[in-house]
Amino acid sequence: MSRLEIFAEADAVTPLAVHEDGAAIATALADIGVRFERWQADVALAEDADDAAVMAAYAGAIERLKAEGGYRAVDVVRMKPDHPDRAVLRRKFLAEHVHGEDEVRFFVEGEGLFTLRADGRVFNMLCVRDDLISVPAGTRHWFDMGPAPRFTAIRLFTNPEGWVARFTGDDIAERFPRHARVAA
């Protein structure tokens, strides 16, 4: 189940608010310019499905997003608990960073924790299958896939180079709840 926990930036222990209803999540995130919608990830993917198979299965959703946002590049991130680079990739995404473009993700399997920082607050957004999230360019955030990741997300970019991050150097991500605690 999708879950949003909102904290004051100075207090990583006591949430100011917790939402599990999709409409309430969308409203809370819209306050900081983040788009959140519940879509339908209704295609069962084969365990060995490659990126092309995932993109073909969701071609309609991809084309809709490309038309809406002018996205030129699309890729798929598919992580499983036995992925050989899972620890390295997790560390990379756990550091607070920003992008020069919106970060758009459609989760078609599994889950992952986006944490966003804006307006003196921290938003822990557990995204699950069927969730579409679009984080505006320049928004400070990090992502935790957990120590045993299991998710498939379609990513869209306006930059044909794909995922390009500028790390902030701030250690705030070390102070806030991680995927395992929020997902429990």
Short mmCIF file of N, CA and C in Angstrom, two decimals:
data_model
loop_
_atom_site.label_atom_id
_atom_site.label_comp_id
_atom_site.label_asym_id
_atom_site.label_seq_id
_atom_site.Cartn_x
_atom_site.Cartn_y
_atom_site.Cartn_z
N MET A 1 0.83 -1.18 0.00
CA MET A 1 0.00 0.00 0.00
C MET A 1 0.88 1.25 0.00
N SER A 2 0.54 2.19 -0.85
CA SER A 2 1.25 3.47 -0.87
C SER A 2 1.12 4.13 0.50
N ARG A 3 2.20 4.82 0.89
CA ARG A 3 2.18 5.45 2.22
C ARG A 3 3.06 6.69 2.18
N LEU A 4 2.53 7.79 2.70
CA LEU A 4 3.27 9.04 2.80
C LEU A 4 3.37 9.44 4.26
N GLU A 5 4.60 9.64 4.71
CA GLU A 5 4.86 10.17 6.05
C GLU A 5 5.53 11.53 5.87
N ILE A 6 5.02 12.54 6.57
CA ILE A 6 5.58 13.89 6.47
C ILE A 6 6.19 14.25 7.82
N PHE A 7 7.45 14.68 7.79
CA PHE A 7 8.19 15.04 8.99
C PHE A 7 8.64 16.50 8.91
N ALA A 8 8.83 17.12 10.06
CA ALA A 8 9.56 18.38 10.10
C ALA A 8 11.02 18.03 9.82
N GLU A 9 11.71 18.88 9.10
CA GLU A 9 13.10 18.60 8.75
C GLU A 9 13.97 18.36 9.98
N ALA A 10 13.62 18.97 11.10
CA ALA A 10 14.42 18.86 12.32
C ALA A 10 14.02 17.68 13.20
N ASP A 11 12.99 16.91 12.81
CA ASP A 11 12.50 15.80 13.65
C ASP A 11 12.22 14.58 12.78
N ALA A 12 13.16 13.65 12.75
CA ALA A 12 13.04 12.45 11.93
C ALA A 12 12.30 11.32 12.64
N VAL A 13 11.74 11.59 13.81
CA VAL A 13 11.11 10.54 14.61
C VAL A 13 9.59 10.61 14.57
N THR A 14 9.04 11.79 14.75
CA THR A 14 7.59 11.95 14.90
C THR A 14 6.98 12.56 13.64
N PRO A 15 6.20 11.78 12.89
CA PRO A 15 5.58 12.35 11.68
C PRO A 15 4.55 13.42 12.02
N LEU A 16 4.51 14.45 11.19
CA LEU A 16 3.47 15.48 11.29
C LEU A 16 2.15 14.95 10.74
N ALA A 17 2.25 14.07 9.75
CA ALA A 17 1.06 13.49 9.12
C ALA A 17 1.45 12.17 8.46
N VAL A 18 0.48 11.27 8.36
CA VAL A 18 0.65 10.00 7.66
C VAL A 18 -0.59 9.80 6.79
N HIS A 19 -0.37 9.48 5.52
CA HIS A 19 -1.49 9.26 4.58
C HIS A 19 -1.29 7.94 3.86
N GLU A 20 -2.39 7.18 3.71
CA GLU A 20 -2.37 5.96 2.91
C GLU A 20 -3.42 6.00 1.80
N ASP A 21 -4.30 6.96 1.84
CA ASP A 21 -5.31 7.16 0.81
C ASP A 21 -4.67 7.88 -0.37
N GLY A 22 -4.88 7.35 -1.58
CA GLY A 22 -4.25 7.93 -2.76
C GLY A 22 -4.58 9.40 -2.99
N ALA A 23 -5.84 9.78 -2.78
CA ALA A 23 -6.23 11.18 -2.98
C ALA A 23 -5.57 12.08 -1.95
N ALA A 24 -5.48 11.63 -0.70
CA ALA A 24 -4.82 12.43 0.34
C ALA A 24 -3.33 12.57 0.06
N ILE A 25 -2.72 11.49 -0.43
CA ILE A 25 -1.30 11.55 -0.79
C ILE A 25 -1.10 12.56 -1.92
N ALA A 26 -1.94 12.47 -2.95
CA ALA A 26 -1.81 13.39 -4.09
C ALA A 26 -1.96 14.84 -3.66
N THR A 27 -2.89 15.11 -2.78
CA THR A 27 -3.11 16.48 -2.30
C THR A 27 -1.91 16.99 -1.51
N ALA A 28 -1.39 16.16 -0.61
CA ALA A 28 -0.24 16.56 0.21
C ALA A 28 0.99 16.81 -0.65
N LEU A 29 1.23 15.95 -1.63
CA LEU A 29 2.41 16.11 -2.48
C LEU A 29 2.24 17.28 -3.46
N ALA A 30 1.02 17.54 -3.89
CA ALA A 30 0.78 18.67 -4.80
C ALA A 30 1.18 19.99 -4.16
N ASP A 31 1.12 20.06 -2.83
CA ASP A 31 1.53 21.27 -2.11
C ASP A 31 2.99 21.63 -2.36
N ILE A 32 3.81 20.62 -2.71
CA ILE A 32 5.23 20.89 -3.00
C ILE A 32 5.53 20.67 -4.49
N GLY A 33 4.49 20.63 -5.31
CA GLY A 33 4.66 20.53 -6.76
C GLY A 33 4.89 19.13 -7.29
N VAL A 34 4.70 18.11 -6.46
CA VAL A 34 4.92 16.72 -6.87
C VAL A 34 3.61 16.13 -7.37
N ARG A 35 3.67 15.50 -8.52
CA ARG A 35 2.50 14.81 -9.08
C ARG A 35 2.50 13.37 -8.57
N PHE A 36 1.36 12.94 -8.06
CA PHE A 36 1.18 11.55 -7.63
C PHE A 36 -0.17 11.08 -8.13
N GLU A 37 -0.15 9.93 -8.82
CA GLU A 37 -1.40 9.34 -9.31
C GLU A 37 -1.33 7.84 -9.17
N ARG A 38 -2.50 7.23 -9.05
CA ARG A 38 -2.60 5.77 -9.06
C ARG A 38 -3.01 5.38 -10.48
N TRP A 39 -2.15 4.63 -11.16
CA TRP A 39 -2.44 4.13 -12.49
C TRP A 39 -2.70 2.63 -12.39
N GLN A 40 -2.83 1.97 -13.51
CA GLN A 40 -3.03 0.52 -13.51
C GLN A 40 -1.82 -0.16 -14.13
N ALA A 41 -1.09 -0.88 -13.31
CA ALA A 41 0.00 -1.73 -13.79
C ALA A 41 -0.59 -3.13 -13.87
N ASP A 42 -1.34 -3.37 -14.94
CA ASP A 42 -2.16 -4.58 -15.01
C ASP A 42 -1.59 -5.68 -15.90
N VAL A 43 -0.34 -5.55 -16.30
CA VAL A 43 0.29 -6.58 -17.12
C VAL A 43 1.23 -7.40 -16.24
N ALA A 44 1.00 -8.70 -16.21
CA ALA A 44 1.91 -9.59 -15.46
C ALA A 44 3.17 -9.78 -16.30
N LEU A 45 4.30 -9.42 -15.73
CA LEU A 45 5.57 -9.53 -16.43
C LEU A 45 6.23 -10.87 -16.13
N ALA A 46 6.84 -11.46 -17.14
CA ALA A 46 7.59 -12.70 -16.93
C ALA A 46 8.79 -12.39 -16.03
N GLU A 47 9.19 -13.36 -15.25
CA GLU A 47 10.32 -13.18 -14.33
C GLU A 47 11.57 -12.72 -15.08
N ASP A 48 11.73 -13.18 -16.32
CA ASP A 48 12.93 -12.83 -17.10
C ASP A 48 12.65 -11.74 -18.15
N ALA A 49 11.56 -11.00 -17.99
CA ALA A 49 11.23 -9.94 -18.95
C ALA A 49 12.35 -8.91 -19.00
N ASP A 50 12.76 -8.56 -20.22
CA ASP A 50 13.80 -7.54 -20.36
C ASP A 50 13.15 -6.16 -20.51
N ASP A 51 13.98 -5.13 -20.64
CA ASP A 51 13.48 -3.76 -20.72
C ASP A 51 12.50 -3.58 -21.88
N ALA A 52 12.82 -4.18 -23.03
CA ALA A 52 11.95 -4.04 -24.20
C ALA A 52 10.57 -4.64 -23.93
N ALA A 53 10.52 -5.76 -23.24
CA ALA A 53 9.23 -6.40 -22.92
C ALA A 53 8.42 -5.53 -21.97
N VAL A 54 9.09 -4.93 -20.99
CA VAL A 54 8.39 -4.05 -20.04
C VAL A 54 7.85 -2.83 -20.77
N MET A 55 8.67 -2.22 -21.62
CA MET A 55 8.23 -1.03 -22.36
C MET A 55 7.10 -1.36 -23.33
N ALA A 56 7.16 -2.54 -23.95
CA ALA A 56 6.08 -2.94 -24.86
C ALA A 56 4.78 -3.16 -24.09
N ALA A 57 4.87 -3.75 -22.91
CA ALA A 57 3.68 -4.01 -22.10
C ALA A 57 2.99 -2.73 -21.67
N TYR A 58 3.76 -1.67 -21.50
CA TYR A 58 3.20 -0.40 -21.01
C TYR A 58 3.37 0.72 -22.03
N ALA A 59 3.37 0.36 -23.31
CA ALA A 59 3.58 1.35 -24.38
C ALA A 59 2.54 2.47 -24.34
N GLY A 60 1.30 2.14 -24.04
CA GLY A 60 0.25 3.16 -23.98
C GLY A 60 0.51 4.20 -22.91
N ALA A 61 0.87 3.75 -21.72
CA ALA A 61 1.18 4.66 -20.61
C ALA A 61 2.40 5.51 -20.93
N ILE A 62 3.41 4.88 -21.52
CA ILE A 62 4.64 5.60 -21.88
C ILE A 62 4.33 6.70 -22.90
N GLU A 63 3.57 6.37 -23.93
CA GLU A 63 3.25 7.36 -24.96
C GLU A 63 2.44 8.51 -24.38
N ARG A 64 1.52 8.20 -23.48
CA ARG A 64 0.72 9.25 -22.84
C ARG A 64 1.62 10.22 -22.08
N LEU A 65 2.56 9.68 -21.30
CA LEU A 65 3.47 10.52 -20.52
C LEU A 65 4.40 11.32 -21.43
N LYS A 66 4.90 10.69 -22.49
CA LYS A 66 5.78 11.40 -23.42
C LYS A 66 5.05 12.58 -24.05
N ALA A 67 3.80 12.37 -24.42
CA ALA A 67 3.02 13.45 -25.04
C ALA A 67 2.75 14.57 -24.04
N GLU A 68 2.48 14.22 -22.79
CA GLU A 68 2.18 15.22 -21.76
C GLU A 68 3.39 16.07 -21.39
N GLY A 69 4.55 15.41 -21.27
CA GLY A 69 5.70 16.10 -20.70
C GLY A 69 6.87 16.34 -21.64
N GLY A 70 6.74 15.94 -22.89
CA GLY A 70 7.83 16.14 -23.83
C GLY A 70 9.04 15.26 -23.54
N TYR A 71 8.81 14.13 -22.91
CA TYR A 71 9.93 13.24 -22.55
C TYR A 71 10.47 12.58 -23.81
N ARG A 72 11.79 12.50 -23.89
CA ARG A 72 12.45 11.97 -25.08
C ARG A 72 13.15 10.65 -24.83
N ALA A 73 13.43 10.35 -23.58
CA ALA A 73 14.14 9.11 -23.27
C ALA A 73 13.34 8.32 -22.24
N VAL A 74 13.37 7.01 -22.39
CA VAL A 74 12.66 6.10 -21.49
C VAL A 74 13.59 4.95 -21.18
N ASP A 75 13.60 4.53 -19.92
CA ASP A 75 14.31 3.29 -19.58
C ASP A 75 13.54 2.57 -18.49
N VAL A 76 14.04 1.41 -18.13
CA VAL A 76 13.41 0.58 -17.11
C VAL A 76 14.47 0.22 -16.08
N VAL A 77 14.10 0.35 -14.82
CA VAL A 77 14.95 -0.14 -13.73
C VAL A 77 14.21 -1.34 -13.15
N ARG A 78 14.87 -2.48 -13.18
CA ARG A 78 14.27 -3.70 -12.63
C ARG A 78 15.27 -4.29 -11.66
N MET A 79 14.92 -4.24 -10.40
CA MET A 79 15.82 -4.72 -9.35
C MET A 79 15.20 -5.91 -8.64
N LYS A 80 16.05 -6.90 -8.38
CA LYS A 80 15.64 -8.09 -7.64
C LYS A 80 16.63 -8.30 -6.50
N PRO A 81 16.22 -9.03 -5.48
CA PRO A 81 17.09 -9.21 -4.31
C PRO A 81 18.46 -9.80 -4.62
N ASP A 82 18.59 -10.52 -5.74
CA ASP A 82 19.87 -11.13 -6.08
C ASP A 82 20.68 -10.32 -7.10
N HIS A 83 20.26 -9.10 -7.39
CA HIS A 83 20.99 -8.26 -8.36
C HIS A 83 22.41 -8.07 -7.85
N PRO A 84 23.42 -8.33 -8.67
CA PRO A 84 24.81 -8.27 -8.19
C PRO A 84 25.28 -6.88 -7.75
N ASP A 85 24.67 -5.82 -8.26
CA ASP A 85 25.08 -4.46 -7.92
C ASP A 85 24.11 -3.75 -6.99
N ARG A 86 23.22 -4.49 -6.34
CA ARG A 86 22.16 -3.87 -5.52
C ARG A 86 22.72 -2.98 -4.42
N ALA A 87 23.77 -3.39 -3.73
CA ALA A 87 24.31 -2.59 -2.61
C ALA A 87 24.93 -1.29 -3.13
N VAL A 88 25.66 -1.36 -4.22
CA VAL A 88 26.30 -0.17 -4.80
C VAL A 88 25.23 0.80 -5.31
N LEU A 89 24.23 0.28 -6.00
CA LEU A 89 23.17 1.15 -6.52
C LEU A 89 22.36 1.76 -5.39
N ARG A 90 22.10 0.98 -4.36
CA ARG A 90 21.35 1.53 -3.22
C ARG A 90 22.10 2.71 -2.61
N ARG A 91 23.39 2.55 -2.37
CA ARG A 91 24.19 3.64 -1.78
C ARG A 91 24.15 4.88 -2.67
N LYS A 92 24.25 4.69 -3.96
CA LYS A 92 24.25 5.82 -4.89
C LYS A 92 22.95 6.62 -4.79
N PHE A 93 21.82 5.95 -4.78
CA PHE A 93 20.53 6.63 -4.76
C PHE A 93 20.18 7.17 -3.38
N LEU A 94 20.82 6.67 -2.31
CA LEU A 94 20.52 7.11 -0.94
C LEU A 94 21.06 8.50 -0.63
N ALA A 95 21.99 8.98 -1.40
CA ALA A 95 22.54 10.31 -1.16
C ALA A 95 21.59 11.37 -1.72
N GLU A 96 21.35 12.44 -0.94
CA GLU A 96 20.46 13.50 -1.40
C GLU A 96 21.01 14.12 -2.69
N HIS A 97 20.12 14.31 -3.65
CA HIS A 97 20.51 14.89 -4.93
C HIS A 97 19.34 15.64 -5.56
N VAL A 98 19.65 16.35 -6.64
CA VAL A 98 18.64 17.05 -7.44
C VAL A 98 18.90 16.73 -8.90
N HIS A 99 17.90 17.00 -9.72
CA HIS A 99 18.02 16.83 -11.16
C HIS A 99 17.64 18.13 -11.84
N GLY A 100 18.15 18.33 -13.03
CA GLY A 100 17.81 19.50 -13.83
C GLY A 100 16.51 19.32 -14.59
N GLU A 101 15.85 18.19 -14.41
CA GLU A 101 14.58 17.90 -15.06
C GLU A 101 13.69 17.15 -14.09
N ASP A 102 12.41 17.04 -14.40
CA ASP A 102 11.51 16.27 -13.56
C ASP A 102 11.97 14.81 -13.52
N GLU A 103 11.74 14.17 -12.39
CA GLU A 103 12.03 12.74 -12.26
C GLU A 103 10.69 12.01 -12.25
N VAL A 104 10.40 11.31 -13.33
CA VAL A 104 9.11 10.64 -13.50
C VAL A 104 9.30 9.14 -13.42
N ARG A 105 8.51 8.51 -12.55
CA ARG A 105 8.60 7.06 -12.35
C ARG A 105 7.20 6.46 -12.29
N PHE A 106 7.01 5.37 -13.02
CA PHE A 106 5.78 4.59 -12.95
C PHE A 106 6.17 3.20 -12.45
N PHE A 107 5.73 2.88 -11.25
CA PHE A 107 6.06 1.59 -10.65
C PHE A 107 5.09 0.53 -11.17
N VAL A 108 5.63 -0.47 -11.88
CA VAL A 108 4.79 -1.53 -12.43
C VAL A 108 4.93 -2.83 -11.65
N GLU A 109 5.91 -2.90 -10.76
CA GLU A 109 6.08 -4.03 -9.84
C GLU A 109 6.78 -3.53 -8.59
N GLY A 110 6.50 -4.17 -7.47
CA GLY A 110 7.26 -3.94 -6.25
C GLY A 110 7.07 -2.58 -5.63
N GLU A 111 8.14 -2.11 -4.95
CA GLU A 111 8.05 -0.85 -4.21
C GLU A 111 9.42 -0.24 -3.98
N GLY A 112 9.41 1.06 -3.68
CA GLY A 112 10.62 1.80 -3.35
C GLY A 112 10.24 3.08 -2.62
N LEU A 113 11.15 3.62 -1.83
CA LEU A 113 10.88 4.78 -0.99
C LEU A 113 11.55 6.03 -1.55
N PHE A 114 10.74 6.96 -2.06
CA PHE A 114 11.24 8.28 -2.45
C PHE A 114 11.13 9.17 -1.22
N THR A 115 12.19 9.87 -0.90
CA THR A 115 12.14 10.85 0.18
C THR A 115 12.47 12.21 -0.42
N LEU A 116 11.57 13.16 -0.19
CA LEU A 116 11.66 14.49 -0.78
C LEU A 116 11.82 15.51 0.33
N ARG A 117 12.60 16.55 0.07
CA ARG A 117 12.78 17.61 1.07
C ARG A 117 12.37 18.94 0.45
N ALA A 118 11.38 19.59 1.10
CA ALA A 118 10.89 20.88 0.60
C ALA A 118 10.19 21.63 1.72
N ASP A 119 10.32 22.93 1.72
CA ASP A 119 9.58 23.80 2.65
C ASP A 119 9.78 23.41 4.11
N GLY A 120 11.00 23.02 4.48
CA GLY A 120 11.29 22.68 5.87
C GLY A 120 10.71 21.35 6.32
N ARG A 121 10.24 20.56 5.36
CA ARG A 121 9.66 19.26 5.68
C ARG A 121 10.32 18.16 4.84
N VAL A 122 10.17 16.93 5.34
CA VAL A 122 10.67 15.75 4.65
C VAL A 122 9.48 14.83 4.40
N PHE A 123 9.33 14.39 3.16
CA PHE A 123 8.20 13.57 2.73
C PHE A 123 8.71 12.18 2.36
N ASN A 124 8.42 11.18 3.18
CA ASN A 124 8.77 9.80 2.88
C ASN A 124 7.62 9.18 2.11
N MET A 125 7.82 8.94 0.82
CA MET A 125 6.75 8.44 -0.04
C MET A 125 7.07 7.02 -0.48
N LEU A 126 6.38 6.04 0.12
CA LEU A 126 6.54 4.65 -0.28
C LEU A 126 5.70 4.42 -1.53
N CYS A 127 6.37 4.25 -2.65
CA CYS A 127 5.69 4.00 -3.92
C CYS A 127 5.61 2.50 -4.15
N VAL A 128 4.44 2.05 -4.61
CA VAL A 128 4.21 0.64 -4.87
C VAL A 128 3.65 0.48 -6.28
N ARG A 129 3.45 -0.77 -6.67
CA ARG A 129 2.85 -1.05 -7.98
C ARG A 129 1.63 -0.15 -8.18
N ASP A 130 1.49 0.39 -9.37
CA ASP A 130 0.41 1.29 -9.80
C ASP A 130 0.68 2.76 -9.50
N ASP A 131 1.77 3.09 -8.82
CA ASP A 131 2.04 4.49 -8.48
C ASP A 131 2.84 5.19 -9.57
N LEU A 132 2.38 6.38 -9.91
CA LEU A 132 3.11 7.29 -10.79
C LEU A 132 3.50 8.49 -9.95
N ILE A 133 4.79 8.81 -9.95
CA ILE A 133 5.26 9.98 -9.22
C ILE A 133 6.14 10.80 -10.16
N SER A 134 5.96 12.12 -10.09
CA SER A 134 6.77 13.04 -10.88
C SER A 134 7.30 14.11 -9.92
N VAL A 135 8.61 14.06 -9.71
CA VAL A 135 9.29 14.97 -8.79
C VAL A 135 9.85 16.13 -9.61
N PRO A 136 9.47 17.38 -9.31
CA PRO A 136 9.91 18.51 -10.12
C PRO A 136 11.43 18.71 -10.10
N ALA A 137 11.94 19.21 -11.20
CA ALA A 137 13.36 19.56 -11.30
C ALA A 137 13.76 20.43 -10.12
N GLY A 138 14.94 20.17 -9.59
CA GLY A 138 15.48 20.97 -8.49
C GLY A 138 15.03 20.55 -7.11
N THR A 139 14.11 19.59 -7.01
CA THR A 139 13.64 19.12 -5.69
C THR A 139 14.69 18.22 -5.06
N ARG A 140 15.09 18.54 -3.84
CA ARG A 140 16.04 17.69 -3.11
C ARG A 140 15.35 16.39 -2.74
N HIS A 141 16.01 15.27 -3.02
CA HIS A 141 15.40 13.98 -2.72
C HIS A 141 16.45 12.88 -2.72
N TRP A 142 16.02 11.71 -2.27
CA TRP A 142 16.82 10.49 -2.36
C TRP A 142 15.86 9.33 -2.50
N PHE A 143 16.40 8.16 -2.84
CA PHE A 143 15.57 6.98 -3.09
C PHE A 143 16.19 5.79 -2.40
N ASP A 144 15.36 5.02 -1.70
CA ASP A 144 15.83 3.80 -1.05
C ASP A 144 15.05 2.61 -1.58
N MET A 145 15.78 1.70 -2.20
CA MET A 145 15.16 0.48 -2.73
C MET A 145 15.17 -0.65 -1.71
N GLY A 146 15.82 -0.42 -0.56
CA GLY A 146 15.90 -1.44 0.47
C GLY A 146 17.07 -2.39 0.23
N PRO A 147 17.44 -3.16 1.25
CA PRO A 147 18.59 -4.06 1.13
C PRO A 147 18.33 -5.27 0.22
N ALA A 148 17.07 -5.63 0.04
CA ALA A 148 16.69 -6.74 -0.84
C ALA A 148 15.64 -6.21 -1.83
N PRO A 149 16.06 -5.38 -2.78
CA PRO A 149 15.11 -4.68 -3.63
C PRO A 149 14.29 -5.61 -4.52
N ARG A 150 13.06 -5.22 -4.73
CA ARG A 150 12.19 -5.92 -5.68
C ARG A 150 11.23 -4.88 -6.26
N PHE A 151 11.60 -4.35 -7.41
CA PHE A 151 10.71 -3.39 -8.08
C PHE A 151 11.07 -3.28 -9.55
N THR A 152 10.09 -2.83 -10.30
CA THR A 152 10.28 -2.47 -11.70
C THR A 152 9.63 -1.11 -11.88
N ALA A 153 10.40 -0.15 -12.37
CA ALA A 153 9.88 1.19 -12.60
C ALA A 153 10.29 1.66 -13.99
N ILE A 154 9.34 2.26 -14.66
CA ILE A 154 9.60 2.89 -15.95
C ILE A 154 9.96 4.34 -15.67
N ARG A 155 11.10 4.78 -16.22
CA ARG A 155 11.59 6.14 -15.98
C ARG A 155 11.54 6.92 -17.29
N LEU A 156 11.11 8.17 -17.19
CA LEU A 156 11.04 9.03 -18.37
C LEU A 156 11.87 10.28 -18.15
N PHE A 157 12.51 10.75 -19.23
CA PHE A 157 13.43 11.88 -19.15
C PHE A 157 13.23 12.82 -20.34
N THR A 158 13.46 14.12 -20.12
CA THR A 158 13.53 15.05 -21.24
C THR A 158 14.96 15.08 -21.79
N ASN A 159 15.92 14.78 -20.94
CA ASN A 159 17.33 14.73 -21.33
C ASN A 159 17.61 13.37 -21.96
N PRO A 160 18.04 13.33 -23.22
CA PRO A 160 18.29 12.04 -23.86
C PRO A 160 19.39 11.22 -23.18
N GLU A 161 20.20 11.86 -22.33
CA GLU A 161 21.24 11.12 -21.61
C GLU A 161 20.67 10.30 -20.46
N GLY A 162 19.41 10.54 -20.09
CA GLY A 162 18.80 9.78 -19.00
C GLY A 162 19.10 10.38 -17.64
N TRP A 163 19.30 9.51 -16.64
CA TRP A 163 19.44 9.91 -15.24
C TRP A 163 20.75 10.65 -15.01
N VAL A 164 20.65 11.94 -14.69
CA VAL A 164 21.82 12.77 -14.38
C VAL A 164 21.51 13.49 -13.07
N ALA A 165 22.32 13.21 -12.04
CA ALA A 165 22.08 13.79 -10.71
C ALA A 165 23.20 14.73 -10.32
N ARG A 166 22.82 15.74 -9.52
CA ARG A 166 23.80 16.61 -8.85
C ARG A 166 23.62 16.37 -7.36
N PHE A 167 24.62 15.78 -6.74
CA PHE A 167 24.53 15.45 -5.31
C PHE A 167 24.76 16.71 -4.48
N THR A 168 23.96 16.87 -3.41
CA THR A 168 24.01 18.09 -2.61
C THR A 168 25.13 18.08 -1.58
N GLY A 169 25.60 16.89 -1.18
CA GLY A 169 26.62 16.79 -0.14
C GLY A 169 26.04 16.85 1.26
N ASP A 170 24.73 17.06 1.39
CA ASP A 170 24.06 17.10 2.69
C ASP A 170 23.82 15.67 3.17
N ASP A 171 24.05 15.41 4.45
CA ASP A 171 23.87 14.05 4.99
C ASP A 171 22.49 13.82 5.60
N ILE A 172 21.52 14.64 5.27
CA ILE A 172 20.18 14.53 5.86
C ILE A 172 19.57 13.14 5.68
N ALA A 173 19.85 12.47 4.59
CA ALA A 173 19.28 11.15 4.33
C ALA A 173 19.66 10.15 5.42
N GLU A 174 20.78 10.37 6.07
CA GLU A 174 21.22 9.46 7.14
C GLU A 174 20.31 9.53 8.37
N ARG A 175 19.57 10.61 8.52
CA ARG A 175 18.77 10.83 9.73
C ARG A 175 17.31 10.38 9.61
N PHE A 176 16.86 10.06 8.41
CA PHE A 176 15.44 9.76 8.23
C PHE A 176 15.21 8.27 7.98
N PRO A 177 13.97 7.81 8.28
CA PRO A 177 13.66 6.38 8.14
C PRO A 177 13.93 5.87 6.73
N ARG A 178 14.39 4.64 6.70
CA ARG A 178 14.71 3.97 5.44
C ARG A 178 13.54 3.09 4.99
N HIS A 179 13.71 2.48 3.85
CA HIS A 179 12.67 1.67 3.23
C HIS A 179 12.11 0.60 4.17
N ALA A 180 12.95 -0.17 4.80
CA ALA A 180 12.48 -1.30 5.61
C ALA A 180 11.56 -0.84 6.74
N ARG A 181 11.84 0.30 7.36
CA ARG A 181 11.02 0.80 8.46
C ARG A 181 9.68 1.34 7.96
N VAL A 182 9.69 2.04 6.85
CA VAL A 182 8.46 2.63 6.33
C VAL A 182 7.55 1.56 5.74
N ALA A 183 8.14 0.57 5.08
CA ALA A 183 7.35 -0.47 4.43
C ALA A 183 6.74 -1.46 5.43
N ALA A 184 7.25 -1.49 6.64
CA ALA A 184 6.78 -2.47 7.63
C ALA A 184 5.36 -2.20 8.09
#
